[in-house]
Short mmCIF file of C-alpha atoms in Angstrom, two decimals:
data_model
loop_
_atom_site.label_atom_id
_atom_site.label_comp_id
_atom_site.label_asym_id
_atom_site.label_seq_id
_atom_site.Cartn_x
_atom_site.Cartn_y
_atom_site.Cartn_z
CA MET A 785 65.83 98.25 91.85
CA SER A 786 67.73 96.13 89.31
CA ALA A 787 69.35 97.39 86.11
CA SER A 788 66.56 95.85 84.05
CA GLN A 789 63.97 97.59 86.21
CA THR A 790 65.59 101.02 85.68
CA SER A 791 66.18 100.69 81.92
CA ASP A 792 63.02 102.63 80.99
CA VAL A 793 62.55 104.63 84.16
CA PRO A 794 62.87 108.45 83.89
CA THR A 795 65.98 109.53 85.79
CA LEU A 796 67.82 112.72 86.72
CA LEU A 797 71.58 113.15 86.69
CA VAL A 798 72.46 115.60 89.48
CA LYS A 799 76.01 117.02 89.19
CA ILE A 800 77.63 119.14 91.90
CA PHE A 801 80.93 121.05 91.42
CA GLY A 802 82.97 123.24 93.72
CA LYS A 803 85.33 123.49 96.66
CA ASP A 804 85.30 120.33 98.73
CA ARG A 805 84.39 120.36 102.40
CA PRO A 806 82.91 117.87 104.87
CA GLY A 807 79.17 117.31 104.59
CA ILE A 808 78.53 117.94 100.86
CA THR A 809 77.51 114.39 100.04
CA ALA A 810 75.30 114.11 103.11
CA GLY A 811 73.78 117.50 102.36
CA LEU A 812 72.90 116.63 98.76
CA PHE A 813 71.20 113.37 99.62
CA ASP A 814 69.40 114.94 102.57
CA THR A 815 68.02 117.47 100.09
CA LEU A 816 67.00 114.74 97.64
CA ALA A 817 65.41 112.66 100.40
CA ALA A 818 62.53 115.15 100.61
CA TYR A 819 61.43 113.97 97.15
CA SER A 820 61.57 110.19 97.88
CA VAL A 821 63.80 109.44 94.91
CA ASP A 822 65.78 106.20 94.59
CA VAL A 823 69.55 106.26 94.08
CA VAL A 824 70.58 104.47 90.88
CA ASP A 825 74.28 105.40 90.76
CA ILE A 826 76.82 107.64 92.53
CA GLU A 827 80.28 108.84 91.51
CA GLN A 828 82.47 111.26 93.44
CA VAL A 829 85.95 112.57 92.68
CA VAL A 830 88.04 115.07 94.63
CA THR A 831 91.05 116.59 92.86
CA ARG A 832 93.19 119.32 94.44
CA GLY A 833 90.41 120.20 96.82
CA ARG A 834 87.67 120.43 94.17
CA ILE A 835 84.75 118.02 94.24
CA VAL A 836 82.72 116.58 91.38
CA LEU A 837 79.74 114.66 92.78
CA CYS A 838 77.31 112.91 90.44
CA ALA A 839 74.08 111.26 91.58
CA LEU A 840 71.77 109.40 89.20
CA VAL A 841 68.32 109.24 90.82
CA THR A 842 64.81 108.36 89.75
CA ARG A 843 62.62 111.29 88.73
CA PRO A 844 60.19 112.38 91.47
CA GLU A 845 56.42 112.07 91.10
CA VAL A 846 54.59 114.23 88.55
CA GLY A 847 55.03 117.90 89.33
CA GLY A 848 57.96 117.34 91.66
CA GLU A 849 60.86 117.69 89.22
CA GLY A 850 60.72 121.47 88.96
CA ASP A 851 60.59 121.83 92.72
CA LEU A 852 63.51 119.41 93.11
CA ARG A 853 65.59 121.38 90.63
CA ALA A 854 64.92 124.66 92.43
CA THR A 855 65.67 123.18 95.83
CA VAL A 856 68.96 121.55 94.73
CA HIS A 857 70.16 124.77 93.05
CA SER A 858 69.25 126.79 96.15
CA TRP A 859 71.10 124.35 98.41
CA ALA A 860 74.18 124.41 96.14
CA GLU A 861 74.26 128.21 96.00
CA SER A 862 74.08 128.39 99.80
CA LEU A 863 77.38 126.47 99.87
CA LYS A 864 78.90 128.36 96.92
CA LEU A 865 78.69 125.25 94.77
CA GLN A 866 77.47 124.81 91.21
CA ALA A 867 74.70 122.37 90.26
CA GLU A 868 73.61 120.88 86.96
CA ILE A 869 70.58 118.59 86.56
CA ILE A 870 70.03 116.60 83.36
CA SER A 871 66.87 114.65 82.55
CA GLY A 872 67.07 111.25 80.87
CA THR A 873 66.01 107.65 80.97
CA GLY A 874 67.47 104.64 82.69
CA ASP A 875 70.94 103.85 83.97
CA ASN A 876 74.41 103.95 82.37
CA ARG A 877 74.73 101.94 79.19
CA PRO A 878 76.06 98.42 79.82
CA ARG A 879 79.84 98.08 79.70
CA GLY A 880 81.20 96.22 76.71
CA SER A 881 82.46 92.68 76.94
CA GLY A 882 86.14 92.19 77.48
CA ARG A 883 87.27 94.09 80.58
CA SER A 884 90.80 94.97 81.57
CA HIS A 885 92.80 97.05 83.99
CA VAL A 886 95.47 99.17 82.31
CA THR A 887 98.12 100.48 84.71
CA VAL A 888 100.41 103.26 83.45
CA LEU A 889 103.61 104.27 85.28
CA GLY A 890 105.36 107.49 84.36
CA ASN A 891 108.26 109.42 85.83
CA PRO A 892 106.85 111.92 85.04
CA LEU A 893 103.53 111.01 83.41
CA THR A 894 103.12 113.60 80.65
CA SER A 895 99.97 114.76 78.92
CA GLU A 896 101.43 113.55 75.61
CA SER A 897 101.96 110.00 76.89
CA THR A 898 98.51 109.93 78.50
CA ALA A 899 96.94 111.06 75.23
CA ALA A 900 98.83 108.38 73.32
CA ILE A 901 97.70 105.62 75.69
CA ALA A 902 94.08 106.79 75.58
CA ALA A 903 94.13 107.01 71.78
CA ARG A 904 95.57 103.49 71.49
CA ILE A 905 92.84 102.12 73.79
CA THR A 906 90.22 103.74 71.55
CA ALA A 907 91.90 102.41 68.41
CA THR A 908 91.57 98.83 69.68
CA GLY A 909 87.82 99.30 70.18
CA GLY A 910 88.05 99.83 73.92
CA ASN A 911 86.21 102.34 76.05
CA ILE A 912 87.71 103.97 79.14
CA ASP A 913 85.10 103.57 81.87
CA ARG A 914 87.04 104.98 84.80
CA ILE A 915 90.46 106.43 85.65
CA PHE A 916 92.02 106.91 89.05
CA ARG A 917 95.45 107.52 90.49
CA LEU A 918 97.22 104.74 92.35
CA ALA A 919 100.35 106.65 93.36
CA LYS A 920 102.05 110.01 93.00
CA TYR A 921 105.53 108.90 94.12
CA PRO A 922 108.11 107.51 93.60
CA VAL A 923 106.36 107.41 90.22
CA THR A 924 102.96 108.57 89.01
CA ALA A 925 100.72 105.54 88.57
CA VAL A 926 97.21 105.66 87.15
CA GLU A 927 94.78 102.90 86.33
CA PHE A 928 92.29 102.82 83.46
CA ALA A 929 89.28 100.50 83.67
CA VAL A 930 88.66 99.50 80.06
CA SER A 931 85.84 97.54 78.43
CA GLY A 932 84.87 96.62 74.89
CA THR A 933 88.08 94.90 73.82
CA GLU A 934 89.86 91.69 74.79
CA THR A 935 92.86 91.80 77.09
CA GLU A 936 95.48 90.16 74.84
CA PRO A 937 95.14 92.43 71.77
CA LEU A 938 94.91 95.43 74.08
CA ARG A 939 98.13 94.37 75.84
CA THR A 940 99.93 93.90 72.53
CA SER A 941 98.82 97.28 71.21
CA LEU A 942 99.75 99.19 74.36
CA ALA A 943 103.11 97.42 74.69
CA LEU A 944 104.08 98.76 71.27
CA ALA A 945 102.94 102.25 72.22
CA ALA A 946 104.79 102.19 75.56
CA LYS A 947 108.15 101.66 73.83
CA HIS A 948 107.77 104.89 71.89
CA ILE A 949 106.36 107.17 74.57
CA GLY A 950 108.54 106.29 77.55
CA VAL A 951 106.04 104.88 80.04
CA ASP A 952 105.48 101.45 81.57
CA VAL A 953 102.12 99.86 80.83
CA ALA A 954 100.60 96.72 82.33
CA VAL A 955 97.36 95.18 81.08
CA VAL A 956 95.58 92.48 83.08
CA SER A 957 92.09 91.10 82.69
CA ALA A 958 89.52 92.30 85.20
CA GLY A 959 87.94 89.91 87.66
CA LEU A 960 88.33 88.40 91.10
CA HIS A 961 91.45 86.50 90.06
CA ARG A 962 93.41 89.75 90.04
CA ARG A 963 93.10 90.01 93.80
CA ALA A 964 93.61 86.25 94.12
CA GLN A 965 97.23 86.23 92.87
CA ARG A 966 98.78 84.86 96.02
CA LEU A 967 102.35 83.94 95.07
CA VAL A 968 105.09 86.29 93.88
CA VAL A 969 108.46 84.83 92.87
CA MET A 970 111.38 87.02 91.89
CA ASP A 971 114.92 86.77 90.66
CA VAL A 972 117.63 87.96 93.05
CA ASP A 973 120.65 89.46 91.27
CA SER A 974 119.78 92.88 89.76
CA THR A 975 116.15 92.40 90.78
CA LEU A 976 115.69 91.92 94.52
CA ILE A 977 119.22 93.18 95.07
CA GLN A 978 121.33 95.69 93.15
CA ASP A 979 124.37 93.41 92.96
CA GLU A 980 125.59 90.33 91.09
CA VAL A 981 126.59 87.97 93.91
CA ILE A 982 129.24 86.12 91.89
CA GLU A 983 130.98 89.46 91.34
CA LEU A 984 130.98 90.18 95.09
CA PHE A 985 132.71 86.85 95.73
CA ALA A 986 135.09 87.45 92.84
CA ALA A 987 136.16 90.77 94.33
CA HIS A 988 137.32 88.97 97.47
CA ALA A 989 139.12 86.36 95.38
CA GLY A 990 140.83 89.00 93.24
CA CYS A 991 139.44 87.56 90.02
CA GLU A 992 136.82 90.11 89.00
CA ASP A 993 138.22 90.53 85.49
CA LYS A 994 138.28 86.79 84.84
CA VAL A 995 134.70 86.36 86.08
CA ALA A 996 133.60 89.30 83.93
CA ALA A 997 135.25 87.71 80.88
CA VAL A 998 133.32 84.46 81.40
CA THR A 999 130.12 86.44 81.87
CA GLU A 1000 130.76 88.17 78.53
CA GLN A 1001 131.23 84.80 76.85
CA ALA A 1002 127.86 83.70 78.19
CA MET A 1003 126.20 86.91 77.03
CA ARG A 1004 127.63 86.34 73.54
CA GLY A 1005 126.13 82.86 73.54
CA GLU A 1006 129.48 81.08 73.58
CA LEU A 1007 128.64 79.39 76.90
CA ASP A 1008 125.29 78.33 78.31
CA PHE A 1009 124.38 79.25 81.87
CA GLU A 1010 125.53 76.00 83.45
CA GLN A 1011 128.89 76.14 81.68
CA SER A 1012 129.44 79.75 82.69
CA LEU A 1013 128.38 79.02 86.27
CA HIS A 1014 130.91 76.23 86.65
CA ALA A 1015 133.64 78.30 84.97
CA ARG A 1016 133.07 81.29 87.25
CA VAL A 1017 132.71 79.29 90.46
CA ALA A 1018 135.95 77.45 89.68
CA LEU A 1019 137.73 80.79 89.98
CA LEU A 1020 136.64 81.00 93.64
CA ALA A 1021 138.46 77.81 94.66
CA GLY A 1022 140.44 78.21 97.89
CA LEU A 1023 138.49 81.24 99.12
CA ASP A 1024 137.98 81.11 102.91
CA VAL A 1025 134.36 80.44 103.87
CA SER A 1026 134.43 83.49 106.17
CA VAL A 1027 133.99 85.59 103.04
CA VAL A 1028 130.33 84.52 102.95
CA ASP A 1029 129.53 86.79 105.88
CA LYS A 1030 131.35 89.66 104.19
CA VAL A 1031 129.39 89.19 100.97
CA ARG A 1032 126.10 89.05 102.87
CA ALA A 1033 126.96 92.38 104.48
CA GLU A 1034 127.78 93.91 101.09
CA VAL A 1035 124.50 92.96 99.43
CA ARG A 1036 122.35 96.03 98.67
CA LEU A 1037 118.61 95.62 98.43
CA THR A 1038 116.92 97.30 95.47
CA PRO A 1039 115.01 100.45 96.51
CA GLY A 1040 111.45 99.46 97.40
CA ALA A 1041 112.28 95.78 97.97
CA ARG A 1042 111.39 95.79 101.67
CA THR A 1043 108.20 97.73 101.00
CA LEU A 1044 107.16 95.32 98.26
CA ILE A 1045 107.68 92.22 100.38
CA ARG A 1046 106.24 93.71 103.57
CA THR A 1047 103.08 94.84 101.77
CA LEU A 1048 102.58 91.56 99.92
CA LYS A 1049 102.93 89.61 103.15
CA ARG A 1050 100.39 91.82 104.90
CA LEU A 1051 97.96 91.15 102.05
CA GLY A 1052 98.35 87.40 102.49
CA TYR A 1053 100.62 86.77 99.51
CA GLN A 1054 103.40 84.20 99.68
CA VAL A 1055 106.74 85.43 98.37
CA GLY A 1056 109.76 83.54 97.11
CA VAL A 1057 113.06 83.98 95.29
CA VAL A 1058 114.89 81.87 92.74
CA SER A 1059 118.46 82.63 91.84
CA GLY A 1060 121.32 81.53 89.66
CA GLY A 1061 123.41 82.77 92.58
CA PHE A 1062 124.02 80.95 95.82
CA THR A 1063 122.08 79.66 98.79
CA GLN A 1064 124.76 81.12 101.05
CA VAL A 1065 123.16 84.49 100.23
CA THR A 1066 119.53 83.61 99.42
CA ASP A 1067 119.07 81.73 102.71
CA ASP A 1068 120.17 84.85 104.55
CA LEU A 1069 117.76 86.99 102.49
CA ARG A 1070 114.96 84.55 103.22
CA GLU A 1071 115.52 84.93 106.96
CA ARG A 1072 115.99 88.71 106.89
CA LEU A 1073 112.98 89.44 104.70
CA GLY A 1074 110.60 86.75 105.90
CA LEU A 1075 110.38 85.01 102.52
CA ASP A 1076 108.34 81.84 102.17
CA PHE A 1077 110.49 80.18 99.51
CA ALA A 1078 114.10 80.45 98.36
CA ALA A 1079 116.16 78.37 95.95
CA ALA A 1080 119.59 78.85 94.41
CA ASN A 1081 122.82 77.02 93.65
CA THR A 1082 125.03 75.99 96.58
CA LEU A 1083 128.75 76.63 96.82
CA GLU A 1084 130.57 73.52 98.00
CA VAL A 1085 132.71 73.98 101.12
CA GLU A 1086 135.41 71.63 102.42
CA ASP A 1087 137.74 72.27 105.35
CA GLY A 1088 136.57 75.86 105.63
CA LYS A 1089 137.35 76.68 101.99
CA LEU A 1090 135.29 77.03 98.83
CA THR A 1091 136.12 74.13 96.53
CA GLY A 1092 135.25 75.94 93.31
CA ARG A 1093 132.30 73.62 92.72
CA VAL A 1094 128.53 73.78 93.26
CA THR A 1095 126.41 70.99 94.69
CA GLY A 1096 122.86 69.87 94.10
CA GLU A 1097 120.34 70.80 91.42
CA ILE A 1098 121.49 73.60 89.10
CA VAL A 1099 119.16 76.60 89.05
CA ASP A 1100 119.29 77.81 85.45
CA ARG A 1101 116.69 79.25 83.07
CA ALA A 1102 114.59 76.08 82.96
CA GLY A 1103 115.21 75.50 86.65
CA LYS A 1104 113.66 78.83 87.60
CA ALA A 1105 110.42 77.97 85.79
CA ARG A 1106 110.45 74.53 87.38
CA LEU A 1107 110.86 76.07 90.84
CA LEU A 1108 108.04 78.54 90.20
CA ARG A 1109 105.74 75.58 89.51
CA ARG A 1110 107.02 73.77 92.59
CA PHE A 1111 106.48 76.78 94.84
CA ALA A 1112 102.98 77.28 93.42
CA ALA A 1113 102.10 73.64 94.12
CA GLU A 1114 103.43 73.87 97.68
CA ALA A 1115 101.56 77.15 98.24
CA GLY A 1116 98.34 75.73 96.78
CA VAL A 1117 98.17 78.54 94.22
CA PRO A 1118 97.18 77.94 90.57
CA LEU A 1119 99.99 78.90 88.20
CA ALA A 1120 97.66 81.41 86.52
CA GLN A 1121 97.52 83.31 89.82
CA THR A 1122 101.27 83.73 90.23
CA VAL A 1123 103.50 86.74 89.53
CA ALA A 1124 107.14 86.40 88.45
CA ILE A 1125 109.67 89.25 88.39
CA GLY A 1126 113.07 89.19 86.71
CA ASP A 1127 115.57 91.10 84.60
CA GLY A 1128 117.61 88.65 82.54
CA ALA A 1129 117.24 86.15 79.72
CA ASN A 1130 117.54 83.30 82.21
CA ASP A 1131 114.30 84.57 83.80
CA LEU A 1132 112.27 84.30 80.58
CA ASP A 1133 110.90 80.78 81.12
CA MET A 1134 109.76 81.75 84.60
CA LEU A 1135 108.17 85.00 83.38
CA ASN A 1136 106.33 83.17 80.62
CA ALA A 1137 105.12 80.43 82.96
CA ALA A 1138 103.63 82.82 85.52
CA GLY A 1139 100.16 84.32 85.32
CA LEU A 1140 101.82 87.74 85.18
CA GLY A 1141 105.45 88.12 84.12
CA VAL A 1142 107.11 91.43 85.05
CA ALA A 1143 110.39 92.51 83.46
CA PHE A 1144 112.10 94.74 86.03
CA CYS A 1145 114.72 97.18 84.70
CA ALA A 1146 115.41 94.41 82.22
CA LYS A 1147 117.33 93.78 79.04
CA PRO A 1148 115.41 94.67 75.83
CA VAL A 1149 114.81 91.03 74.89
CA VAL A 1150 113.20 90.42 78.28
CA ARG A 1151 111.04 93.55 78.15
CA GLU A 1152 109.72 92.49 74.76
CA ALA A 1153 108.84 88.96 75.89
CA ALA A 1154 107.31 89.71 79.30
CA ASP A 1155 103.67 90.56 79.96
CA THR A 1156 104.71 93.96 81.24
CA ALA A 1157 107.81 95.94 82.16
CA VAL A 1158 108.75 98.25 85.01
CA ASN A 1159 111.66 100.48 84.02
CA VAL A 1160 111.76 102.74 87.06
CA PRO A 1161 114.31 101.53 89.65
CA PHE A 1162 111.80 101.06 92.48
CA LEU A 1163 110.74 97.47 93.11
CA ASP A 1164 107.62 98.46 95.03
CA ALA A 1165 106.20 99.94 91.80
CA VAL A 1166 105.16 96.35 91.06
CA LEU A 1167 102.46 96.80 93.71
CA TYR A 1168 100.65 99.24 91.43
CA LEU A 1169 100.39 96.59 88.73
CA LEU A 1170 98.39 94.56 91.25
CA GLY A 1171 95.99 97.45 91.84
CA ILE A 1172 97.45 98.37 95.24
CA THR A 1173 97.55 102.12 95.89
CA ARG A 1174 100.31 104.07 97.60
CA GLU A 1175 97.82 105.20 100.23
CA GLU A 1176 97.05 101.56 101.08
CA VAL A 1177 100.76 100.82 101.43
CA GLU A 1178 101.31 103.78 103.75
CA ALA A 1179 98.21 103.01 105.80
CA ALA A 1180 99.44 99.43 106.32
CA ASP A 1181 102.82 100.76 107.45
CA LEU A 1182 101.12 102.91 110.12
CA ALA A 1183 98.93 100.09 111.41
#
């Protein structure tokens, strides 16, 4: 029976509450089957061992409603459950136009922050149609299905609220394209890994302070990225190439990085990295983690020594966005169905070019410009923004 066919049909909302156990759902519908009713809608939630089961069914033939009510109550009492039956007409009211998924990450997720998010959704004209939990650790992640308001104004409103209440909020439009995002590209230094690779090399060259001073100049805007890259790499001149293996061994993956990549690959995503660092490290990461794409600057080597120069195309802020587009074309994925993850200002063009830009433990300017931010230090939290639950991740790991 279609929605239009049920719009004026008398219906009964049957609600069952109590301690969950196997067989409740089967038992309820077996009881209802005796009255030849049609099922219009079903919702079931189990929280801390307590079940709420709602069944919207057509009203039985004349004279049968009273008997149905008595039978359902008797069945519920026999199982020490509570039952409520409400008469009405038709199905649920149609959802409003403009549908979005709002993902909220909290560590912890407080009642105050949840209230603030819900109030802001209402203030934008949205209605919360459904809420469910995606994960309980390493952070609490819940998803709100919202209708009645457009995605962009909702995202803007909730981004402002998130800054004040200490949670991460992501808003994406609902639809099949959400599951169709098939390319994820991330920055490396301070995103995929916890380190800054140039600093690891500098430690072996004994020039950490000098490299840090150049980095500070770049952060103050006195040098652009390419200038600072050449200035810092020049300080590595004469370093034996054997240090590359030492640096590779020192690189520390960000917590959750392996889980993120492993899960995305199992779901059929392609995954790549772009870095202002060096191919001597990113190529190794590509092999170790099974990445599909990797691009970075390359340290020039002559006679077993670093020359203090880089070769090839410079990967800077514009270069990262250019590489995202190149990877998407090679993967056959529309740019609107890509995800980019980064932490620094040189990631902004890439984040803005992607269908979903995620600022990960990022500088304030990046958090403000990105589509969404993840401020907990677990890279696999990005999975929740894609609607992937912790249970699905763990089930895939056991397969």
